[in-house]
mmCIF file of C-alpha atoms in Angstrom:
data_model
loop_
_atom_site.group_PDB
_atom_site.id
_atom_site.type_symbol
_atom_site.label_atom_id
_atom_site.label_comp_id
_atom_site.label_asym_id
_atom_site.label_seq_id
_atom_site.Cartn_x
_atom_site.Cartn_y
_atom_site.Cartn_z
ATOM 1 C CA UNK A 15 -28.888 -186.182 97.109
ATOM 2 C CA UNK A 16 -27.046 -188.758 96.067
ATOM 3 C CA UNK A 17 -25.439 -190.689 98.816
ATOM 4 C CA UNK A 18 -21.742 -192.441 98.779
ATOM 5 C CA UNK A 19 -20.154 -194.758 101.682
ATOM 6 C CA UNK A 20 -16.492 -195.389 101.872
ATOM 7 C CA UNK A 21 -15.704 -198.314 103.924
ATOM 8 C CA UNK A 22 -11.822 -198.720 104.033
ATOM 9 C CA UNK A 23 -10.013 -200.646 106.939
ATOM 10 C CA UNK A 24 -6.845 -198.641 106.720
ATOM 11 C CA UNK A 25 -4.654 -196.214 109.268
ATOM 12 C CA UNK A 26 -6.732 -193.184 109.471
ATOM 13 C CA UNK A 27 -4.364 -190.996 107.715
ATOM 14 C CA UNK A 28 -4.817 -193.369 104.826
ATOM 15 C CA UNK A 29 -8.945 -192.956 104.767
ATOM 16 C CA UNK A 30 -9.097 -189.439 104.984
ATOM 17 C CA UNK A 31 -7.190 -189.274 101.617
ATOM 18 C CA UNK A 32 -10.072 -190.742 100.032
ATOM 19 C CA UNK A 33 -12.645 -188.870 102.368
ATOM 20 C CA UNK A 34 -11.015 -185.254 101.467
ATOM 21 C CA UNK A 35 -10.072 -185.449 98.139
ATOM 22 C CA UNK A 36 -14.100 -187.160 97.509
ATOM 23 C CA UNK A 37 -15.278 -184.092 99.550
ATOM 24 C CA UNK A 38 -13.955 -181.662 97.910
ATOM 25 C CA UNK A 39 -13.970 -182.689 94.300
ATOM 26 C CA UNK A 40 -17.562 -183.765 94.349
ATOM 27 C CA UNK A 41 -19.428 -181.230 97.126
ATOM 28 C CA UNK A 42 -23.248 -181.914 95.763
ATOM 29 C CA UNK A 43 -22.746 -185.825 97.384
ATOM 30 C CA UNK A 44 -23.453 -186.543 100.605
ATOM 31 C CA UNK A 45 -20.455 -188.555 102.014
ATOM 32 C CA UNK A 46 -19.933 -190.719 105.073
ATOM 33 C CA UNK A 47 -17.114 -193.342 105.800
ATOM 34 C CA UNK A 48 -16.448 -195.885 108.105
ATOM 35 C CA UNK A 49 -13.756 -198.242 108.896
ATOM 36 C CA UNK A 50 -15.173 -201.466 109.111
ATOM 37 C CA UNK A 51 -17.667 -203.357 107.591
ATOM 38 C CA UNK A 52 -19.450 -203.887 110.830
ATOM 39 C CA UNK A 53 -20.215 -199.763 111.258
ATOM 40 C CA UNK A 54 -22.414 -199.534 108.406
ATOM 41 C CA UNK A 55 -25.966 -199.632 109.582
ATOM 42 C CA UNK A 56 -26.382 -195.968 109.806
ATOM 43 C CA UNK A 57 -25.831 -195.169 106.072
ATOM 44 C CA UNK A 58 -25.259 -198.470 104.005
ATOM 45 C CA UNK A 59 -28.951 -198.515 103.503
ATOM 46 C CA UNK A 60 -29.498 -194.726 101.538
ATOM 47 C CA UNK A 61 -25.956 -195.354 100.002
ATOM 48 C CA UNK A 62 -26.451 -195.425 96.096
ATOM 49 C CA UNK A 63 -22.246 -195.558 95.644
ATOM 50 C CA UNK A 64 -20.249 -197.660 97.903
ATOM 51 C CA UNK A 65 -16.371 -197.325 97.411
ATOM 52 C CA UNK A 66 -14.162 -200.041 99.154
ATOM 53 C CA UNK A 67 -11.734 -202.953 98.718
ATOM 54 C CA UNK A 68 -13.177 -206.539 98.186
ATOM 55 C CA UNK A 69 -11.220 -208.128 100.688
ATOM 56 C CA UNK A 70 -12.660 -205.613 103.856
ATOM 57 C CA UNK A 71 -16.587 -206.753 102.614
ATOM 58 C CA UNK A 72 -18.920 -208.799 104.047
ATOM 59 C CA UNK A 73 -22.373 -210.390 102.716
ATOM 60 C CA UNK A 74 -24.151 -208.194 105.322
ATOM 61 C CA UNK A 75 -23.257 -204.870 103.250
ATOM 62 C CA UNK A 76 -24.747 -206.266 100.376
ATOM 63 C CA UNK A 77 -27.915 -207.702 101.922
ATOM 64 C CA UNK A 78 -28.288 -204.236 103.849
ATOM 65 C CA UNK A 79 -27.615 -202.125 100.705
ATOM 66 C CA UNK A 80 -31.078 -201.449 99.263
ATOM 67 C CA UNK A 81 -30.307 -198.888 97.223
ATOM 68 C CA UNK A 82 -26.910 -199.843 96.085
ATOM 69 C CA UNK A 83 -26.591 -198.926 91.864
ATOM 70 C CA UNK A 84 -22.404 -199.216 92.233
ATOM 71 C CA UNK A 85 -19.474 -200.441 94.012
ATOM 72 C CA UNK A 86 -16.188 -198.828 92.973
ATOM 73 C CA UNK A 87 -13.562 -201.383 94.325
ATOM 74 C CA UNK A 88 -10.241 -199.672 95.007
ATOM 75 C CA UNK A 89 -8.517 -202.741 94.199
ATOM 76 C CA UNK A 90 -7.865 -205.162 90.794
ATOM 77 C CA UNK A 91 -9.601 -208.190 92.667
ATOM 78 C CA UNK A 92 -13.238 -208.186 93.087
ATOM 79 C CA UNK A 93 -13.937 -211.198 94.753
ATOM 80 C CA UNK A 94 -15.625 -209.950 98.362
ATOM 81 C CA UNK A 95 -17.969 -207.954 96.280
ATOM 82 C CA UNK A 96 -19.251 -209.719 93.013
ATOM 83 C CA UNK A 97 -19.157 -213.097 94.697
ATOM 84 C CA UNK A 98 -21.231 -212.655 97.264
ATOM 85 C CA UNK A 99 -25.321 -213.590 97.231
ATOM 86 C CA UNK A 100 -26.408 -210.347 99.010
ATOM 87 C CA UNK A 101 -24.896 -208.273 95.739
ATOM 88 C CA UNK A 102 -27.551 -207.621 93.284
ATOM 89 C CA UNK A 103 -27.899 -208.287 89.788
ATOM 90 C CA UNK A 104 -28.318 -204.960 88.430
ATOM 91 C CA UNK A 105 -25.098 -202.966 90.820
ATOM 92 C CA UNK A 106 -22.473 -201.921 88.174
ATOM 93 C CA UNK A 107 -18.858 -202.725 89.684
ATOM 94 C CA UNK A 108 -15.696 -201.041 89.106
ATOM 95 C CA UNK A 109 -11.998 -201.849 89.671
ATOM 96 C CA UNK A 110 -8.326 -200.863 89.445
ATOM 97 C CA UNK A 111 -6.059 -201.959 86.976
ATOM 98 C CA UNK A 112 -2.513 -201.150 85.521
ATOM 99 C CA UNK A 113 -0.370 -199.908 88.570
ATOM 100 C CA UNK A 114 -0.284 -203.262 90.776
ATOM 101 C CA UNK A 115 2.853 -204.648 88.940
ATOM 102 C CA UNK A 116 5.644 -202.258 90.681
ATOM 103 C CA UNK A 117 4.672 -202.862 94.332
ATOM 104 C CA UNK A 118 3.486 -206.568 94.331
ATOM 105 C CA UNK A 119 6.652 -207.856 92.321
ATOM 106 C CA UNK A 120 8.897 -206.081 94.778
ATOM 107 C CA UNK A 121 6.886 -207.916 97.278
ATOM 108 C CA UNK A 122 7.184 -211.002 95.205
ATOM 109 C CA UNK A 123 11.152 -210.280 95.205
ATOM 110 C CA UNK A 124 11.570 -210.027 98.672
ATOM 111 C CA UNK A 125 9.789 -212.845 99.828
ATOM 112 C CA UNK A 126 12.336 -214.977 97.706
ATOM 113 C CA UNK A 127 15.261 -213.435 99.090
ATOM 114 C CA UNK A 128 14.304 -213.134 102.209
ATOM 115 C CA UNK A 129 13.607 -216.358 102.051
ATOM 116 C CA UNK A 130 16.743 -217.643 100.335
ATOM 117 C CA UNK A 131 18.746 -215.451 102.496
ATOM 118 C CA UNK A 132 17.249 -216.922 105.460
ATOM 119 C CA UNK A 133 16.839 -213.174 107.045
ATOM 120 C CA UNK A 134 14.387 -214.912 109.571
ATOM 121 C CA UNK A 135 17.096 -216.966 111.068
ATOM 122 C CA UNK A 136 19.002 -214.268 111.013
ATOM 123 C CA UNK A 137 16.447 -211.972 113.215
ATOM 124 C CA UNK A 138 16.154 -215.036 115.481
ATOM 125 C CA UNK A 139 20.011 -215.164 115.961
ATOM 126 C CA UNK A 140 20.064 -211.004 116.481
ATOM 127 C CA UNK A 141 17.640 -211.459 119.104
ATOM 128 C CA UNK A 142 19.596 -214.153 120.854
ATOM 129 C CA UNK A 143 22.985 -211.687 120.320
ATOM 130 C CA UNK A 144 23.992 -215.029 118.594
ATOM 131 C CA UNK A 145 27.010 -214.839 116.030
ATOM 132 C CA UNK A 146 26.100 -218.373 113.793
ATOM 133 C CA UNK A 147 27.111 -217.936 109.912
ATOM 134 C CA UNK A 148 25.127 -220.313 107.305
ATOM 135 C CA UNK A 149 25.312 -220.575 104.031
ATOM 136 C CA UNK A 150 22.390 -219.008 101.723
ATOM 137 C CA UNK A 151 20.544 -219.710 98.509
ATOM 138 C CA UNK A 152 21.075 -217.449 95.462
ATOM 139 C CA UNK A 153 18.313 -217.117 92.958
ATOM 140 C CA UNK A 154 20.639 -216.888 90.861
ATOM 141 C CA UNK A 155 20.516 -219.867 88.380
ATOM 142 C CA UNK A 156 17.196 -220.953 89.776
ATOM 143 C CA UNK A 157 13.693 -221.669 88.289
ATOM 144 C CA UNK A 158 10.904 -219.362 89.657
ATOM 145 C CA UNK A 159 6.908 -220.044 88.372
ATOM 146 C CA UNK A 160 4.833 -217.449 87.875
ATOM 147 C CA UNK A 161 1.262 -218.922 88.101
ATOM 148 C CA UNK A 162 -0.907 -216.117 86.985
ATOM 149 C CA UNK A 163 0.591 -213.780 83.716
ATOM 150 C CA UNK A 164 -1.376 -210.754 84.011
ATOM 151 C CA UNK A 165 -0.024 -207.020 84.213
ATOM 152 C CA UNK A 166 2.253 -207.957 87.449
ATOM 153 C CA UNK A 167 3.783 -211.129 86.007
ATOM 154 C CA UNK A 168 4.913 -209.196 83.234
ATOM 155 C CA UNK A 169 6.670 -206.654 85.117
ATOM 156 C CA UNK A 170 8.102 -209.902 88.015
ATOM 157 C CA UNK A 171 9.338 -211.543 84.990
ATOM 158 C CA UNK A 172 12.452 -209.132 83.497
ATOM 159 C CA UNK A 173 13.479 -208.262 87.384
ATOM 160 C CA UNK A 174 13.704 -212.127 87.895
ATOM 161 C CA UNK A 175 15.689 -212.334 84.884
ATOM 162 C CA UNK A 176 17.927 -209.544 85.942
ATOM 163 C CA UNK A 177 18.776 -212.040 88.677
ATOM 164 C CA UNK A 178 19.794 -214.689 86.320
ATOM 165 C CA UNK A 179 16.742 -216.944 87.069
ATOM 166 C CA UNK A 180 14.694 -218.803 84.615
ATOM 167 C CA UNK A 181 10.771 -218.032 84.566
ATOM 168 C CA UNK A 182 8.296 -220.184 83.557
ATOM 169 C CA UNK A 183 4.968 -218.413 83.235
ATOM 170 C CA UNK A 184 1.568 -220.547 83.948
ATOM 171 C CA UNK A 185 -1.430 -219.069 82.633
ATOM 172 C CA UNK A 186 -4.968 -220.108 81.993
ATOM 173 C CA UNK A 187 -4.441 -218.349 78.253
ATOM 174 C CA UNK A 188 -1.070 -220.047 77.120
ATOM 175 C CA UNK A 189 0.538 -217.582 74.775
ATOM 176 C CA UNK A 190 4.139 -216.132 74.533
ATOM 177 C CA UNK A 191 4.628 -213.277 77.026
ATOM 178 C CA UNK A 192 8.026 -211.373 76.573
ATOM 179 C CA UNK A 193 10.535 -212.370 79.540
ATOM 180 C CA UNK A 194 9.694 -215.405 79.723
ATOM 181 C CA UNK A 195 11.543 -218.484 78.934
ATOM 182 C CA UNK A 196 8.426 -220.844 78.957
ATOM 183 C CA UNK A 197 4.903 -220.507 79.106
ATOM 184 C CA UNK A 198 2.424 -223.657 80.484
ATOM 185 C CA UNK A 199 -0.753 -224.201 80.433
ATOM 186 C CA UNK A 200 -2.914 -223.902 83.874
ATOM 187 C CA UNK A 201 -3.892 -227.683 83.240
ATOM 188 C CA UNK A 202 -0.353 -228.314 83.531
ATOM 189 C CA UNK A 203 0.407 -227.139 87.007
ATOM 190 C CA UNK A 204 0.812 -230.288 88.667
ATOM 191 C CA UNK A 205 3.755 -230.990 85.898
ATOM 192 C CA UNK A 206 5.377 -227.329 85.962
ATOM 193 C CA UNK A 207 5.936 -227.185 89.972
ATOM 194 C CA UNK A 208 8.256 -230.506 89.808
ATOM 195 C CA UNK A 209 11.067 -227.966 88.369
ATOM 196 C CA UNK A 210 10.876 -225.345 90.088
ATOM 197 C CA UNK A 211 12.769 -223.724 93.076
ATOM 198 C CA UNK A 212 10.181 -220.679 93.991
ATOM 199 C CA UNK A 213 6.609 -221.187 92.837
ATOM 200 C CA UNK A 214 4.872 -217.567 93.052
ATOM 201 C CA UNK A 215 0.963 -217.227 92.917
ATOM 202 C CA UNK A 216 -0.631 -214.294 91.198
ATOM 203 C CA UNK A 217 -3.751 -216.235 89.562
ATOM 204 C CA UNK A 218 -6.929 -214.429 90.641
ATOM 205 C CA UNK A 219 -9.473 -215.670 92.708
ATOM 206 C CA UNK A 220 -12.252 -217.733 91.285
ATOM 207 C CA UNK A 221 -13.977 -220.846 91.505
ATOM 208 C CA UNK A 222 -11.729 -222.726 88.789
ATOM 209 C CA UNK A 223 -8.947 -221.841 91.367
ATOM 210 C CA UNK A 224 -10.283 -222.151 94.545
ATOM 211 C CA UNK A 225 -7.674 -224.447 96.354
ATOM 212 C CA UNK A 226 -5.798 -225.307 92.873
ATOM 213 C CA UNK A 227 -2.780 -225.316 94.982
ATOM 214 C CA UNK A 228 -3.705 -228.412 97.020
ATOM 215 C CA UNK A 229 -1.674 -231.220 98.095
ATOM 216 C CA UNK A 230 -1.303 -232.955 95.006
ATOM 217 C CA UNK A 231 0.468 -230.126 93.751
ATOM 218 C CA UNK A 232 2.149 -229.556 97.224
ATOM 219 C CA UNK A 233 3.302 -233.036 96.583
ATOM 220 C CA UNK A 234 4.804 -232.742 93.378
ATOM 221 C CA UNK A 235 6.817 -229.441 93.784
ATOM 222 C CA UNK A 236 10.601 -230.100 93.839
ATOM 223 C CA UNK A 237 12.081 -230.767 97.715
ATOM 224 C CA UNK A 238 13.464 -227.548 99.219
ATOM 225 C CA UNK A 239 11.461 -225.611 96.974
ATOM 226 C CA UNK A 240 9.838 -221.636 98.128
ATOM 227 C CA UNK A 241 5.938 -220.622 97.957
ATOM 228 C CA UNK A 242 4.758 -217.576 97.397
ATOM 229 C CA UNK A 243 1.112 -215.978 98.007
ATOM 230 C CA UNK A 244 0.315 -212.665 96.335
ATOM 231 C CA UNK A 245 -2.820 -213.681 95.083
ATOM 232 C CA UNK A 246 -5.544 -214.599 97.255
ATOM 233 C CA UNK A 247 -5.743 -217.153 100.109
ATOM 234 C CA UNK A 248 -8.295 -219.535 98.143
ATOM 235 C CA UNK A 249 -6.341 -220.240 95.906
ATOM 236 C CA UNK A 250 -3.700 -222.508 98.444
ATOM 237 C CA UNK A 251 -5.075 -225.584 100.281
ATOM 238 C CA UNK A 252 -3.843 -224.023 104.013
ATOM 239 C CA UNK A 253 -4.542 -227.321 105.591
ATOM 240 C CA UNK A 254 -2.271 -228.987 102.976
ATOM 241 C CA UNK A 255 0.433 -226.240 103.102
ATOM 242 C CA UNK A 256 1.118 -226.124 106.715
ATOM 243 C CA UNK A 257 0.986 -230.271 106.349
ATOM 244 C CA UNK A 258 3.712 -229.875 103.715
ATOM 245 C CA UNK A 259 5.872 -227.472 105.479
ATOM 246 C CA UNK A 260 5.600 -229.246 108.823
ATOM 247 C CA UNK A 261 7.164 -231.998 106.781
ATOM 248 C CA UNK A 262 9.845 -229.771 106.085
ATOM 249 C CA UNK A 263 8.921 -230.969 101.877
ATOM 250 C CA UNK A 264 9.068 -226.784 101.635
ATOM 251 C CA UNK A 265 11.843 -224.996 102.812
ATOM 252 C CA UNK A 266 9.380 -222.105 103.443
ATOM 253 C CA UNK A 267 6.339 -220.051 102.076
ATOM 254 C CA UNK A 268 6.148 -216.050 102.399
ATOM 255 C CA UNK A 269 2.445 -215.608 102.464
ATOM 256 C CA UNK A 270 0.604 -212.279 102.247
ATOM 257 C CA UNK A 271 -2.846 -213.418 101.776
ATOM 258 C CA UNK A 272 -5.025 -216.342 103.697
ATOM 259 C CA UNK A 273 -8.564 -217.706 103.319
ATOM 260 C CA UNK A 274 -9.584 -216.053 106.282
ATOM 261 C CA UNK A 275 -8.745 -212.278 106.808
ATOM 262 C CA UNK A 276 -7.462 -211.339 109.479
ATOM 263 C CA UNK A 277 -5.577 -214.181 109.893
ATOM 264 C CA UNK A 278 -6.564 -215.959 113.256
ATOM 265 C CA UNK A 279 -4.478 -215.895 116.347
ATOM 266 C CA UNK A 280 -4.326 -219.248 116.470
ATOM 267 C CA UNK A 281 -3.620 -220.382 112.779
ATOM 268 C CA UNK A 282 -0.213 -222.692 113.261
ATOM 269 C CA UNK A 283 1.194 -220.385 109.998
ATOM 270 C CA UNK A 284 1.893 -217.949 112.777
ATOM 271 C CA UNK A 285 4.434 -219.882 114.061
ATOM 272 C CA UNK A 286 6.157 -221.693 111.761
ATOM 273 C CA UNK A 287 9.893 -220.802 111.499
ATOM 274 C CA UNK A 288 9.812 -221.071 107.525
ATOM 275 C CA UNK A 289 7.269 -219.025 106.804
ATOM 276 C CA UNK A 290 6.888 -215.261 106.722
ATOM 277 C CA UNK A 291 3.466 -213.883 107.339
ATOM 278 C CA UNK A 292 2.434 -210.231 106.174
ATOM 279 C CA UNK A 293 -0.644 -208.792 106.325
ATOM 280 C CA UNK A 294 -2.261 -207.964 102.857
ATOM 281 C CA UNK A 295 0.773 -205.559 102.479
ATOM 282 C CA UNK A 296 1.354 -206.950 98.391
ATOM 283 C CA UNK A 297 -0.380 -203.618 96.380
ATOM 284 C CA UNK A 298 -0.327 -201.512 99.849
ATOM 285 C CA UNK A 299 2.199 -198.746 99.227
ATOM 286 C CA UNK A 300 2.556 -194.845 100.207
ATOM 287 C CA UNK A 301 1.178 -193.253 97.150
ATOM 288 C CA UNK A 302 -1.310 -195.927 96.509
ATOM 289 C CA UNK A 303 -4.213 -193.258 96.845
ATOM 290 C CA UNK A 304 -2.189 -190.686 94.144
ATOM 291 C CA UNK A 305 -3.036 -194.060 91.194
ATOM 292 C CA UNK A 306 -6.539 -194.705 93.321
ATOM 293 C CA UNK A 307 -8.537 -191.418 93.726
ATOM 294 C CA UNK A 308 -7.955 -190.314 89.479
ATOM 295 C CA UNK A 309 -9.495 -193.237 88.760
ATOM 296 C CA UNK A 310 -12.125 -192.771 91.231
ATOM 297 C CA UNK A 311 -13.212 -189.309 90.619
ATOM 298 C CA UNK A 312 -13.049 -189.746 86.785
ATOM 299 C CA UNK A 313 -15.286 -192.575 87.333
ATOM 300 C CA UNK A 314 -17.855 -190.643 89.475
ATOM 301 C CA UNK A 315 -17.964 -187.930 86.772
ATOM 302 C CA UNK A 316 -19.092 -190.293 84.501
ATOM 303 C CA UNK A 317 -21.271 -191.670 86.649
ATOM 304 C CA UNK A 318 -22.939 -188.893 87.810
ATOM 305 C CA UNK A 319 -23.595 -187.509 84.257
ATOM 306 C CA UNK A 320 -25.209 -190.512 83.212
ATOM 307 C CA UNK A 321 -22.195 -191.574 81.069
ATOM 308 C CA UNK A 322 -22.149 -194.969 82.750
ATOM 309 C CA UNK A 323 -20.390 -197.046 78.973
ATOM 310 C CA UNK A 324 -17.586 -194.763 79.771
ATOM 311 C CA UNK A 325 -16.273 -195.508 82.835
ATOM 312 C CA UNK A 326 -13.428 -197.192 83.508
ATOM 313 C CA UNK A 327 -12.718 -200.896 84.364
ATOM 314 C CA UNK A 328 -16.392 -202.224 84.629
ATOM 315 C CA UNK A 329 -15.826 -205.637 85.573
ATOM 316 C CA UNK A 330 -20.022 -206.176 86.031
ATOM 317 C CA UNK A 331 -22.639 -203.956 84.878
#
């Protein structure tokens, strides 16, 4: 029989999406899930599917996983899975792709205007039952950065522009992208940030971007100006950002993603009283299983019948 794990660090109600509709769609698999990477002994090592997100992995499941053939990743990024040593060569991999862009640029909108608003002051003062009026930033008229132009970037872009912002898109693959006013080069990063007033990362994780955002660029965005983090922790110097922010060179950064996941208890970003800290929360929305599980159980069709060129979003085979 074959043998799938689901390892998915979510609210229970969440899992058991995945765990019933897999169930019940596919009865002739054995199924077993678990909610944390560190709970896999029992199964991880007759599991011949494993179905998770990159970020909740370890190198353990890999190393463990003898008789892994494929890792269905329930997210776009893959990075936690095809970058670590324990994954072998011959384990197709799978992603999702195409429905990222409405939840992570509202995330990407209300990190500037929260921001710009300066809604955290604003909580502090509610706390204190303290009436203190202050003046807030528009976006309108601004210049926000998109560094990364994929699928969400292109949706970001036209609700920016709605706004009356500028956008300057900064790709690896410079190339005219509809909404936006400019596009830059990735080699030209360090140049791009001096104009702008919100700088928001989207570029996946690799190891051409691993730290990109260090403080050189820190350095060279414009005084005053916003960061945002959609993408993945890696790709910001953390050392360098909480240098530049204690230095009050940002007025803020609304970060959703670190190097280290869960954040630690005693990272200073915590904190800080310009930055807002979620939790991984970008592409995590109600009906994110209703986009998920179709592409999951056409997938394991495939996959099942042997049909292994058709399946959708290989990223590694």
């Amino acid at each position: 029989m074959i043998q799938v794990l689901i390892v998915l660090t979510l609210p229970e109600p969440v899992r058991m999406q995945y765990y019933q509709h897999i169930r019940s769609t596919f009865p002739q698999v054995g199924l077993d899930m678990v909610d944390h990477h560190s709970k896999i002994d029992p199964y991880i090592g007759a599991a011949d599917v494993l179905i998770t997100f990159g970020a909740q992995m370890a190198n353990h499941v890999f190393e463990k996983a003898k008789n892994l053939k494929w890792v269905q990743a329930l997210g776009t990024g893959v990075d936690g899975i095809t970058d670590q040593p324990g994954l072998k060569t011959d384990v197709l991999v799978t992603n999702m792709h195409g429905f990222h862009g409405g939840p992570m640029s509202e995330a990407a909108l209300m990190g500037m205007l929260t921001l710009a608003r300066g809604l955290p002051r604003s909580m502090r003062l509610q706390a204190q039952h303290k009436w203190e009026r202050f003046p807030a930033r528009l976006l309108k008229e601004k210049t926000v950065g998109i560094f990364g132009v994929g699928v969400i970037a292109q949706e970001l872009a036209p609700k920016c522009k709605a706004l009356g912002m500028r956008v300057v898109g900064i790709s690896s693959a410079k190339r005219p992208v509809p909404g936006f006013d400019a596009m830059l080069g990735r080699d030209e990063l360090e140049r791009a940030v001096k104009d702008l007033d919100f700088l928001v990362i989207l570029t996946p994780y690799a190891k051409e971007t691993h730290n990109i955002v260090d403080a050189r660029i820190l350095a060279a965005m414009k005084p005053g100006a916003i960061l945002i983090n959609l993408a993945r922790g890696g790709v910001v110097d953390e050392d360098a950002l909480v240098a530049a922010l204690r230095a009050k060179r940002l007025a803020g950064a609304a970060l959703d993603v670190f190097a280290t996941e869960p954040l630690p208890g005693d990272s200073p970003l915590w904190d800080m009283e310009n930055v807002i800290v979620t939790q991984h929360q970008g592409g995590f929305f109600d009906s994110y299983p209703r986009f998920a599980l179709p592409v999951v159980e056409e997938n394991m069709r495939k996959w099942l019948a042997g049909d292994v060129k058709s399946m959708i979003n290989i990223v590694k085979h």
